[in-house]
PDB file of C-alpha atoms and ligand atoms in Angstrom:
ATOM      1  CA  UNK A   1       0.000   0.000   0.000  1.00 49.00           C
ATOM      2  CA  UNK A   2       1.436   3.392  -0.876  1.00 55.00           C
ATOM      3  CA  UNK A   3       1.590   6.192   1.648  1.00 51.00           C
ATOM      4  CA  UNK A   4      -1.171   8.219   0.043  1.00 53.00           C
ATOM      5  CA  UNK A   5      -3.571   5.297   0.095  1.00 57.00           C
ATOM      6  CA  UNK A   6      -2.661   4.514   3.709  1.00 53.00           C
ATOM      7  CA  UNK A   7      -3.317   8.125   4.652  1.00 51.00           C
ATOM      8  CA  UNK A   8      -6.607   8.095   2.784  1.00 55.00           C
ATOM      9  CA  UNK A   9      -7.766   4.940   4.565  1.00 54.00           C
ATOM     10  CA  UNK A  10      -6.781   6.498   7.874  1.00 49.00           C
ATOM     11  CA  UNK A  11      -8.856   9.613   7.187  1.00 50.00           C
ATOM     12  CA  UNK A  12     -11.758   7.426   6.079  1.00 54.00           C
ATOM     13  CA  UNK A  13     -11.548   5.306   9.198  1.00 52.00           C
ATOM     14  CA  UNK A  14     -11.767   8.481  11.291  1.00 48.00           C
ATOM     15  CA  UNK A  15     -14.921   9.604   9.511  1.00 50.00           C
ATOM     16  CA  UNK A  16     -16.323   6.083   9.864  1.00 48.00           C
ATOM     17  CA  UNK A  17     -15.647   6.075  13.569  1.00 45.00           C
ATOM     18  CA  UNK A  18     -17.792   9.182  13.881  1.00 47.00           C
ATOM     19  CA  UNK A  19     -20.642   7.377  12.127  1.00 48.00           C
ATOM     20  CA  UNK A  20     -20.306   4.223  14.183  1.00 62.00           C
ATOM     21  CA  UNK A  21     -23.458   3.051  15.868  1.00 80.00           C
ATOM     22  CA  UNK A  22     -23.898   0.557  18.650  1.00 85.00           C
ATOM     23  CA  UNK A  23     -25.095  -2.245  16.389  1.00 90.00           C
ATOM     24  CA  UNK A  24     -23.482  -1.502  13.062  1.00 95.00           C
ATOM     25  CA  UNK A  25     -19.810  -1.575  12.184  1.00 95.00           C
ATOM     26  CA  UNK A  26     -18.468   0.516   9.346  1.00 96.00           C
ATOM     27  CA  UNK A  27     -15.363  -0.167   7.303  1.00 96.00           C
ATOM     28  CA  UNK A  28     -14.309   2.265   4.573  1.00 96.00           C
ATOM     29  CA  UNK A  29     -12.676   0.496   1.646  1.00 96.00           C
ATOM     30  CA  UNK A  30     -12.552   3.556  -0.604  1.00 95.00           C
ATOM     31  CA  UNK A  31     -14.265   6.887  -1.013  1.00 92.00           C
ATOM     32  CA  UNK A  32     -17.050   5.091  -2.892  1.00 96.00           C
ATOM     33  CA  UNK A  33     -17.329   1.818  -1.053  1.00 98.00           C
ATOM     34  CA  UNK A  34     -18.050   0.949   2.564  1.00 98.00           C
ATOM     35  CA  UNK A  35     -18.694  -2.391   4.195  1.00 98.00           C
ATOM     36  CA  UNK A  36     -21.210  -2.275   7.017  1.00 97.00           C
ATOM     37  CA  UNK A  37     -22.120  -5.173   9.219  1.00 95.00           C
ATOM     38  CA  UNK A  38     -24.758  -5.666  11.848  1.00 89.00           C
ATOM     39  CA  UNK A  39     -24.358  -7.495  15.143  1.00 85.00           C
ATOM     40  CA  UNK A  40     -27.289  -9.863  14.609  1.00 85.00           C
ATOM     41  CA  UNK A  41     -26.093 -11.916  11.642  1.00 91.00           C
ATOM     42  CA  UNK A  42     -22.732 -10.351  10.910  1.00 94.00           C
ATOM     43  CA  UNK A  43     -23.882 -10.056   7.296  1.00 97.00           C
ATOM     44  CA  UNK A  44     -21.558  -7.890   5.222  1.00 98.00           C
ATOM     45  CA  UNK A  45     -23.556  -5.034   3.746  1.00 98.00           C
ATOM     46  CA  UNK A  46     -22.076  -3.216   0.757  1.00 98.00           C
ATOM     47  CA  UNK A  47     -22.646   0.512   0.446  1.00 98.00           C
ATOM     48  CA  UNK A  48     -21.548   1.598  -3.005  1.00 98.00           C
ATOM     49  CA  UNK A  49     -21.683   5.087  -4.454  1.00 98.00           C
ATOM     50  CA  UNK A  50     -22.132   4.835  -8.234  1.00 97.00           C
ATOM     51  CA  UNK A  51     -22.976   7.302 -11.032  1.00 96.00           C
ATOM     52  CA  UNK A  52     -26.483   5.743 -10.965  1.00 96.00           C
ATOM     53  CA  UNK A  53     -26.985   6.366  -7.275  1.00 97.00           C
ATOM     54  CA  UNK A  54     -26.340   4.840  -3.876  1.00 98.00           C
ATOM     55  CA  UNK A  55     -26.435   1.050  -3.989  1.00 98.00           C
ATOM     56  CA  UNK A  56     -26.915  -1.295  -1.046  1.00 98.00           C
ATOM     57  CA  UNK A  57     -25.856  -4.933  -1.235  1.00 98.00           C
ATOM     58  CA  UNK A  58     -27.554  -7.282   1.267  1.00 98.00           C
ATOM     59  CA  UNK A  59     -28.909  -4.590   3.628  1.00 97.00           C
ATOM     60  CA  UNK A  60     -29.724  -6.818   6.591  1.00 96.00           C
ATOM     61  CA  UNK A  61     -28.281  -5.898   9.998  1.00 95.00           C
ATOM     62  CA  UNK A  62     -31.189  -7.611  11.809  1.00 93.00           C
ATOM     63  CA  UNK A  63     -34.850  -6.550  11.634  1.00 93.00           C
ATOM     64  CA  UNK A  64     -34.525  -4.388  14.761  1.00 94.00           C
ATOM     65  CA  UNK A  65     -31.627  -2.370  13.338  1.00 96.00           C
ATOM     66  CA  UNK A  66     -32.851  -1.323   9.899  1.00 96.00           C
ATOM     67  CA  UNK A  67     -33.613   2.275  10.908  1.00 96.00           C
ATOM     68  CA  UNK A  68     -30.179   2.452  12.514  1.00 96.00           C
ATOM     69  CA  UNK A  69     -28.594   1.184   9.290  1.00 96.00           C
ATOM     70  CA  UNK A  70     -30.398   3.888   7.352  1.00 96.00           C
ATOM     71  CA  UNK A  71     -29.177   6.539   9.784  1.00 95.00           C
ATOM     72  CA  UNK A  72     -25.560   5.380   9.514  1.00 95.00           C
ATOM     73  CA  UNK A  73     -25.786   5.440   5.702  1.00 96.00           C
ATOM     74  CA  UNK A  74     -27.177   8.998   5.794  1.00 95.00           C
ATOM     75  CA  UNK A  75     -24.217  10.060   7.923  1.00 94.00           C
ATOM     76  CA  UNK A  76     -21.765   8.630   5.399  1.00 95.00           C
ATOM     77  CA  UNK A  77     -23.481   9.885   2.234  1.00 95.00           C
ATOM     78  CA  UNK A  78     -25.869  12.783   2.360  1.00 92.00           C
ATOM     79  CA  UNK A  79     -27.977  11.450  -0.477  1.00 94.00           C
ATOM     80  CA  UNK A  80     -30.809   8.963  -0.950  1.00 96.00           C
ATOM     81  CA  UNK A  81     -30.326   5.232  -1.394  1.00 97.00           C
ATOM     82  CA  UNK A  82     -31.466   4.274  -4.897  1.00 97.00           C
ATOM     83  CA  UNK A  83     -30.875   0.538  -5.473  1.00 98.00           C
ATOM     84  CA  UNK A  84     -30.679  -2.768  -3.605  1.00 98.00           C
ATOM     85  CA  UNK A  85     -28.838  -5.870  -4.777  1.00 98.00           C
ATOM     86  CA  UNK A  86     -28.941  -9.251  -3.020  1.00 98.00           C
ATOM     87  CA  UNK A  87     -26.239 -11.895  -3.253  1.00 98.00           C
ATOM     88  CA  UNK A  88     -28.992 -14.472  -2.656  1.00 98.00           C
ATOM     89  CA  UNK A  89     -32.523 -14.780  -1.336  1.00 98.00           C
ATOM     90  CA  UNK A  90     -31.866 -15.952   2.252  1.00 98.00           C
ATOM     91  CA  UNK A  91     -33.411 -13.745   4.894  1.00 97.00           C
ATOM     92  CA  UNK A  92     -30.123 -12.739   6.540  1.00 97.00           C
ATOM     93  CA  UNK A  93     -29.276 -11.011   3.216  1.00 98.00           C
ATOM     94  CA  UNK A  94     -32.639  -9.978   1.767  1.00 98.00           C
ATOM     95  CA  UNK A  95     -34.647  -9.463   4.979  1.00 97.00           C
ATOM     96  CA  UNK A  96     -34.116  -5.690   4.905  1.00 97.00           C
ATOM     97  CA  UNK A  97     -35.360  -5.229   1.335  1.00 98.00           C
ATOM     98  CA  UNK A  98     -38.960  -4.307   2.219  1.00 98.00           C
ATOM     99  CA  UNK A  99     -37.862  -1.622   4.676  1.00 98.00           C
ATOM    100  CA  UNK A 100     -36.077   0.219   1.863  1.00 98.00           C
ATOM    101  CA  UNK A 101     -38.316  -0.622  -1.124  1.00 98.00           C
ATOM    102  CA  UNK A 102     -41.318   0.748   0.803  1.00 98.00           C
ATOM    103  CA  UNK A 103     -39.464   4.076   0.688  1.00 97.00           C
ATOM    104  CA  UNK A 104     -39.049   3.860  -3.082  1.00 97.00           C
ATOM    105  CA  UNK A 105     -35.629   2.174  -3.299  1.00 98.00           C
ATOM    106  CA  UNK A 106     -35.449  -0.089  -6.355  1.00 97.00           C
ATOM    107  CA  UNK A 107     -34.680  -3.792  -5.856  1.00 97.00           C
ATOM    108  CA  UNK A 108     -32.614  -4.957  -8.811  1.00 97.00           C
ATOM    109  CA  UNK A 109     -33.139  -8.626  -9.654  1.00 94.00           C
ATOM    110  CA  UNK A 110     -31.208 -10.253 -12.489  1.00 85.00           C
ATOM    111  CA  UNK A 111     -29.181  -8.175 -14.918  1.00 83.00           C
ATOM    112  CA  UNK A 112     -28.290  -4.743 -13.635  1.00 79.00           C
ATOM    113  CA  UNK A 113     -27.107  -1.754 -15.589  1.00 86.00           C
ATOM    114  CA  UNK A 114     -25.543  -0.036 -12.593  1.00 96.00           C
ATOM    115  CA  UNK A 115     -22.356   1.613 -13.784  1.00 96.00           C
ATOM    116  CA  UNK A 116     -19.182   0.154 -12.275  1.00 96.00           C
ATOM    117  CA  UNK A 117     -20.818  -2.999 -10.906  1.00 97.00           C
ATOM    118  CA  UNK A 118     -20.588  -6.185 -12.946  1.00 96.00           C
ATOM    119  CA  UNK A 119     -22.596  -9.273 -12.137  1.00 97.00           C
ATOM    120  CA  UNK A 120     -22.284 -13.060 -12.508  1.00 97.00           C
ATOM    121  CA  UNK A 121     -24.680 -15.786 -11.402  1.00 97.00           C
ATOM    122  CA  UNK A 122     -23.412 -19.061  -9.951  1.00 98.00           C
ATOM    123  CA  UNK A 123     -24.960 -21.980  -8.077  1.00 98.00           C
ATOM    124  CA  UNK A 124     -23.243 -23.029  -4.888  1.00 98.00           C
ATOM    125  CA  UNK A 125     -24.758 -21.890  -1.573  1.00 98.00           C
ATOM    126  CA  UNK A 126     -28.179 -21.475  -3.223  1.00 98.00           C
ATOM    127  CA  UNK A 127     -29.511 -22.123  -6.732  1.00 98.00           C
ATOM    128  CA  UNK A 128     -29.007 -18.434  -7.549  1.00 98.00           C
ATOM    129  CA  UNK A 129     -25.901 -16.865  -6.031  1.00 98.00           C
ATOM    130  CA  UNK A 130     -25.110 -13.410  -7.378  1.00 98.00           C
ATOM    131  CA  UNK A 131     -21.513 -12.221  -7.466  1.00 98.00           C
ATOM    132  CA  UNK A 132     -21.048  -8.438  -7.702  1.00 98.00           C
ATOM    133  CA  UNK A 133     -17.780  -6.796  -8.660  1.00 98.00           C
ATOM    134  CA  UNK A 134     -17.261  -3.085  -8.074  1.00 98.00           C
ATOM    135  CA  UNK A 135     -14.409  -2.238 -10.390  1.00 97.00           C
ATOM    136  CA  UNK A 136     -13.593   1.304  -9.152  1.00 97.00           C
ATOM    137  CA  UNK A 137     -12.734  -0.081  -5.697  1.00 97.00           C
ATOM    138  CA  UNK A 138     -11.645  -3.521  -6.922  1.00 98.00           C
ATOM    139  CA  UNK A 139     -14.000  -5.270  -4.524  1.00 98.00           C
ATOM    140  CA  UNK A 140     -15.985  -8.472  -5.101  1.00 98.00           C
ATOM    141  CA  UNK A 141     -19.090  -9.300  -3.060  1.00 98.00           C
ATOM    142  CA  UNK A 142     -19.474 -13.059  -3.162  1.00 98.00           C
ATOM    143  CA  UNK A 143     -22.238 -13.729  -0.624  1.00 98.00           C
ATOM    144  CA  UNK A 144     -22.233 -17.112   1.089  1.00 98.00           C
ATOM    145  CA  UNK A 145     -20.198 -18.795  -1.645  1.00 98.00           C
ATOM    146  CA  UNK A 146     -17.363 -17.823   0.715  1.00 98.00           C
ATOM    147  CA  UNK A 147     -17.476 -17.457   4.498  1.00 97.00           C
ATOM    148  CA  UNK A 148     -14.668 -16.414   6.805  1.00 97.00           C
ATOM    149  CA  UNK A 149     -16.627 -16.873  10.038  1.00 96.00           C
ATOM    150  CA  UNK A 150     -18.299 -20.236   9.445  1.00 97.00           C
ATOM    151  CA  UNK A 151     -17.829 -23.544   7.620  1.00 98.00           C
ATOM    152  CA  UNK A 152     -18.511 -23.678   3.853  1.00 98.00           C
ATOM    153  CA  UNK A 153     -22.134 -24.207   2.741  1.00 98.00           C
ATOM    154  CA  UNK A 154     -22.088 -25.464  -0.859  1.00 98.00           C
ATOM    155  CA  UNK A 155     -25.320 -27.417  -0.520  1.00 97.00           C
ATOM    156  CA  UNK A 156     -27.167 -26.254  -3.643  1.00 97.00           C
ATOM    157  CA  UNK A 157     -24.336 -26.583  -6.140  1.00 97.00           C
ATOM    158  CA  UNK A 158     -22.340 -29.417  -4.606  1.00 97.00           C
ATOM    159  CA  UNK A 159     -18.634 -29.722  -5.346  1.00 97.00           C
ATOM    160  CA  UNK A 160     -19.050 -28.922  -9.060  1.00 97.00           C
ATOM    161  CA  UNK A 161     -21.127 -25.803  -8.387  1.00 98.00           C
ATOM    162  CA  UNK A 162     -18.769 -24.686  -5.638  1.00 98.00           C
ATOM    163  CA  UNK A 163     -15.709 -25.090  -7.872  1.00 98.00           C
ATOM    164  CA  UNK A 164     -17.384 -23.195 -10.670  1.00 98.00           C
ATOM    165  CA  UNK A 165     -18.387 -20.405  -8.282  1.00 98.00           C
ATOM    166  CA  UNK A 166     -14.837 -20.024  -6.946  1.00 98.00           C
ATOM    167  CA  UNK A 167     -13.426 -20.054 -10.510  1.00 98.00           C
ATOM    168  CA  UNK A 168     -15.916 -17.344 -11.469  1.00 98.00           C
ATOM    169  CA  UNK A 169     -14.810 -15.144  -8.566  1.00 98.00           C
ATOM    170  CA  UNK A 170     -11.124 -15.759  -9.316  1.00 98.00           C
ATOM    171  CA  UNK A 171     -11.664 -14.610 -12.922  1.00 98.00           C
ATOM    172  CA  UNK A 172     -13.084 -11.268 -11.755  1.00 98.00           C
ATOM    173  CA  UNK A 173     -10.808  -8.377 -10.789  1.00 98.00           C
ATOM    174  CA  UNK A 174      -7.140  -9.106 -10.195  1.00 98.00           C
ATOM    175  CA  UNK A 175      -4.834 -10.505  -7.506  1.00 97.00           C
ATOM    176  CA  UNK A 176      -5.286  -7.345  -5.401  1.00 98.00           C
ATOM    177  CA  UNK A 177      -9.088  -7.593  -5.364  1.00 98.00           C
ATOM    178  CA  UNK A 178     -10.783  -7.476  -1.993  1.00 98.00           C
ATOM    179  CA  UNK A 179     -13.093 -10.478  -1.598  1.00 98.00           C
ATOM    180  CA  UNK A 180     -16.074  -9.816   0.673  1.00 98.00           C
ATOM    181  CA  UNK A 181     -17.787 -12.942   2.013  1.00 98.00           C
ATOM    182  CA  UNK A 182     -21.401 -13.047   3.149  1.00 98.00           C
ATOM    183  CA  UNK A 183     -20.196 -13.114   6.754  1.00 97.00           C
ATOM    184  CA  UNK A 184     -16.833 -12.519   8.392  1.00 96.00           C
ATOM    185  CA  UNK A 185     -13.813 -10.397   7.544  1.00 97.00           C
ATOM    186  CA  UNK A 186     -13.068  -9.403   3.953  1.00 98.00           C
ATOM    187  CA  UNK A 187     -10.061 -11.251   2.534  1.00 98.00           C
ATOM    188  CA  UNK A 188      -8.086 -11.675  -0.677  1.00 98.00           C
ATOM    189  CA  UNK A 189      -7.948 -14.218  -3.466  1.00 98.00           C
ATOM    190  CA  UNK A 190      -5.209 -16.214  -1.740  1.00 98.00           C
ATOM    191  CA  UNK A 191      -7.611 -16.779   1.182  1.00 98.00           C
ATOM    192  CA  UNK A 192     -10.350 -17.790  -1.226  1.00 98.00           C
ATOM    193  CA  UNK A 193      -8.050 -20.382  -2.821  1.00 98.00           C
ATOM    194  CA  UNK A 194      -7.173 -21.712   0.621  1.00 98.00           C
ATOM    195  CA  UNK A 195     -10.893 -21.901   1.477  1.00 98.00           C
ATOM    196  CA  UNK A 196     -11.449 -23.951  -1.692  1.00 98.00           C
ATOM    197  CA  UNK A 197      -8.544 -26.279  -0.920  1.00 98.00           C
ATOM    198  CA  UNK A 198      -9.819 -26.866   2.636  1.00 98.00           C
ATOM    199  CA  UNK A 199     -13.380 -27.397   1.409  1.00 98.00           C
ATOM    200  CA  UNK A 200     -12.345 -29.998  -1.177  1.00 98.00           C
ATOM    201  CA  UNK A 201     -10.167 -31.770   1.392  1.00 98.00           C
ATOM    202  CA  UNK A 202     -13.124 -31.755   3.800  1.00 98.00           C
ATOM    203  CA  UNK A 203     -15.437 -33.339   1.206  1.00 98.00           C
ATOM    204  CA  UNK A 204     -12.829 -35.971   0.234  1.00 98.00           C
ATOM    205  CA  UNK A 205     -12.274 -36.900   3.871  1.00 98.00           C
ATOM    206  CA  UNK A 206     -15.984 -37.199   4.677  1.00 98.00           C
ATOM    207  CA  UNK A 207     -16.466 -39.249   1.497  1.00 97.00           C
ATOM    208  CA  UNK A 208     -13.690 -41.666   2.466  1.00 98.00           C
ATOM    209  CA  UNK A 209     -14.915 -42.092   6.035  1.00 98.00           C
ATOM    210  CA  UNK A 210     -18.496 -42.660   5.009  1.00 96.00           C
ATOM    211  CA  UNK A 211     -17.403 -45.232   2.386  1.00 95.00           C
ATOM    212  CA  UNK A 212     -15.561 -46.985   5.229  1.00 97.00           C
ATOM    213  CA  UNK A 213     -18.930 -47.243   6.957  1.00 97.00           C
ATOM    214  CA  UNK A 214     -18.379 -44.790   9.816  1.00 98.00           C
ATOM    215  CA  UNK A 215     -21.521 -43.298  11.344  1.00 98.00           C
ATOM    216  CA  UNK A 216     -22.000 -39.522  11.612  1.00 98.00           C
ATOM    217  CA  UNK A 217     -21.226 -39.786  15.350  1.00 98.00           C
ATOM    218  CA  UNK A 218     -17.975 -41.616  14.591  1.00 98.00           C
ATOM    219  CA  UNK A 219     -17.030 -39.095  11.916  1.00 98.00           C
ATOM    220  CA  UNK A 220     -17.614 -36.281  14.414  1.00 98.00           C
ATOM    221  CA  UNK A 221     -14.896 -37.633  16.710  1.00 98.00           C
ATOM    222  CA  UNK A 222     -12.404 -38.401  13.925  1.00 98.00           C
ATOM    223  CA  UNK A 223      -9.160 -36.499  14.525  1.00 98.00           C
ATOM    224  CA  UNK A 224      -8.660 -35.476  10.897  1.00 98.00           C
ATOM    225  CA  UNK A 225     -12.250 -34.227  10.623  1.00 98.00           C
ATOM    226  CA  UNK A 226     -11.860 -32.173  13.808  1.00 98.00           C
ATOM    227  CA  UNK A 227      -8.614 -30.662  12.438  1.00 98.00           C
ATOM    228  CA  UNK A 228     -10.186 -29.937   9.059  1.00 98.00           C
ATOM    229  CA  UNK A 229     -13.191 -28.114  10.456  1.00 98.00           C
ATOM    230  CA  UNK A 230     -10.874 -26.020  12.617  1.00 98.00           C
ATOM    231  CA  UNK A 231      -9.234 -24.673   9.448  1.00 98.00           C
ATOM    232  CA  UNK A 232     -12.409 -22.689   8.796  1.00 98.00           C
ATOM    233  CA  UNK A 233     -12.168 -21.087  12.232  1.00 97.00           C
ATOM    234  CA  UNK A 234     -10.294 -18.028  10.989  1.00 95.00           C
ATOM    235  CA  UNK A 235     -11.194 -15.818  13.936  1.00 91.00           C
ATOM    236  CA  UNK A 236     -10.159 -18.443  16.497  1.00 94.00           C
ATOM    237  CA  UNK A 237     -13.561 -18.865  18.155  1.00 94.00           C
ATOM    238  CA  UNK A 238     -13.792 -21.416  20.920  1.00 93.00           C
ATOM    239  CA  UNK A 239     -15.775 -23.498  20.457  1.00 92.00           C
ATOM    240  CA  UNK A 240     -15.990 -22.752  16.733  1.00 96.00           C
ATOM    241  CA  UNK A 241     -19.234 -24.612  15.986  1.00 96.00           C
ATOM    242  CA  UNK A 242     -22.030 -25.703  18.290  1.00 96.00           C
ATOM    243  CA  UNK A 243     -22.238 -29.544  18.261  1.00 97.00           C
ATOM    244  CA  UNK A 244     -25.557 -29.434  16.390  1.00 98.00           C
ATOM    245  CA  UNK A 245     -24.091 -27.290  13.619  1.00 98.00           C
ATOM    246  CA  UNK A 246     -21.017 -29.525  13.384  1.00 98.00           C
ATOM    247  CA  UNK A 247     -23.193 -32.627  13.049  1.00 98.00           C
ATOM    248  CA  UNK A 248     -25.390 -30.908  10.480  1.00 98.00           C
ATOM    249  CA  UNK A 249     -22.338 -29.878   8.428  1.00 98.00           C
ATOM    250  CA  UNK A 250     -21.251 -33.532   8.227  1.00 98.00           C
ATOM    251  CA  UNK A 251     -24.770 -34.768   7.427  1.00 98.00           C
ATOM    252  CA  UNK A 252     -25.287 -32.219   4.689  1.00 98.00           C
ATOM    253  CA  UNK A 253     -21.860 -32.932   3.204  1.00 98.00           C
ATOM    254  CA  UNK A 254     -22.814 -36.625   3.024  1.00 98.00           C
ATOM    255  CA  UNK A 255     -26.067 -35.640   1.279  1.00 97.00           C
ATOM    256  CA  UNK A 256     -24.092 -33.641  -1.303  1.00 97.00           C
ATOM    257  CA  UNK A 257     -21.711 -36.567  -1.871  1.00 96.00           C
ATOM    258  CA  UNK A 258     -24.616 -39.029  -2.301  1.00 95.00           C
ATOM    259  CA  UNK A 259     -26.433 -36.694  -4.674  1.00 92.00           C
ATOM    260  CA  UNK A 260     -23.328 -36.271  -6.837  1.00 88.00           C
ATOM    261  CA  UNK A 261     -22.761 -40.014  -6.819  1.00 81.00           C
ATOM    262  CA  UNK A 262     -26.350 -40.622  -7.968  1.00 81.00           C
ATOM    263  CA  UNK A 263     -26.049 -38.135 -10.812  1.00 75.00           C
ATOM    264  CA  UNK A 264     -22.889 -39.745 -12.299  1.00 62.00           C
TER     265      UNK A 264
HETATM  266 ZN1  LIG B 301     -25.848 -15.689   4.978  1.00 91.26          ZN
END
């Protein structure tokens, strides 16, 4: 990072601090792009200033904090919000839509003509995962195709869909692109590649153990499986996953493996 950019980010972080609210965190990536996140779901909300207006990506900080989100946005940009984009339909990403559309904000579904934001559709976390790339700030919003605070959730697309989704993201932008997951800290492409490698190793390991006839309970206590799941614990939470979620992750991975086996 050059000195000017570092200075700029510092100034931006000062202005962000002034806008900080109790429930919403603000991170300035550039003059035109902020990442906001609410306490409730930790969903990364994109706030992008474009020539077509002020665009919100996944504006969901929790139902109780929507007015607070709006207030924070007004403090950052003294202009109206014009468009909403969703990375996918799940409520922790789209649940704030109605709050804004009832005020006249336009929800953009499918192809968008917003200047500076390009769009690809993949199938991994859900059947329709939207990837949005903001070229002026070299930032890619990838939704729950990537997660830096949770285990991977590739249940709609399986391994093939997941691989295709990651390839699609890697083809956008360049090596310096900021990659914003649905939840958790924004990272870079190297982290995304690592996430893919760990995910594929996870699937291969679960496949092998279930072929060997191990039950879900036995897989849960397998040393390699425990180590593998810990690789997704980027923020060092302890415990990382509640037991129920850990069990569910294994069960759903087995379902994906069986489905892919059936379709061969
Ligand atoms: Zn989500």
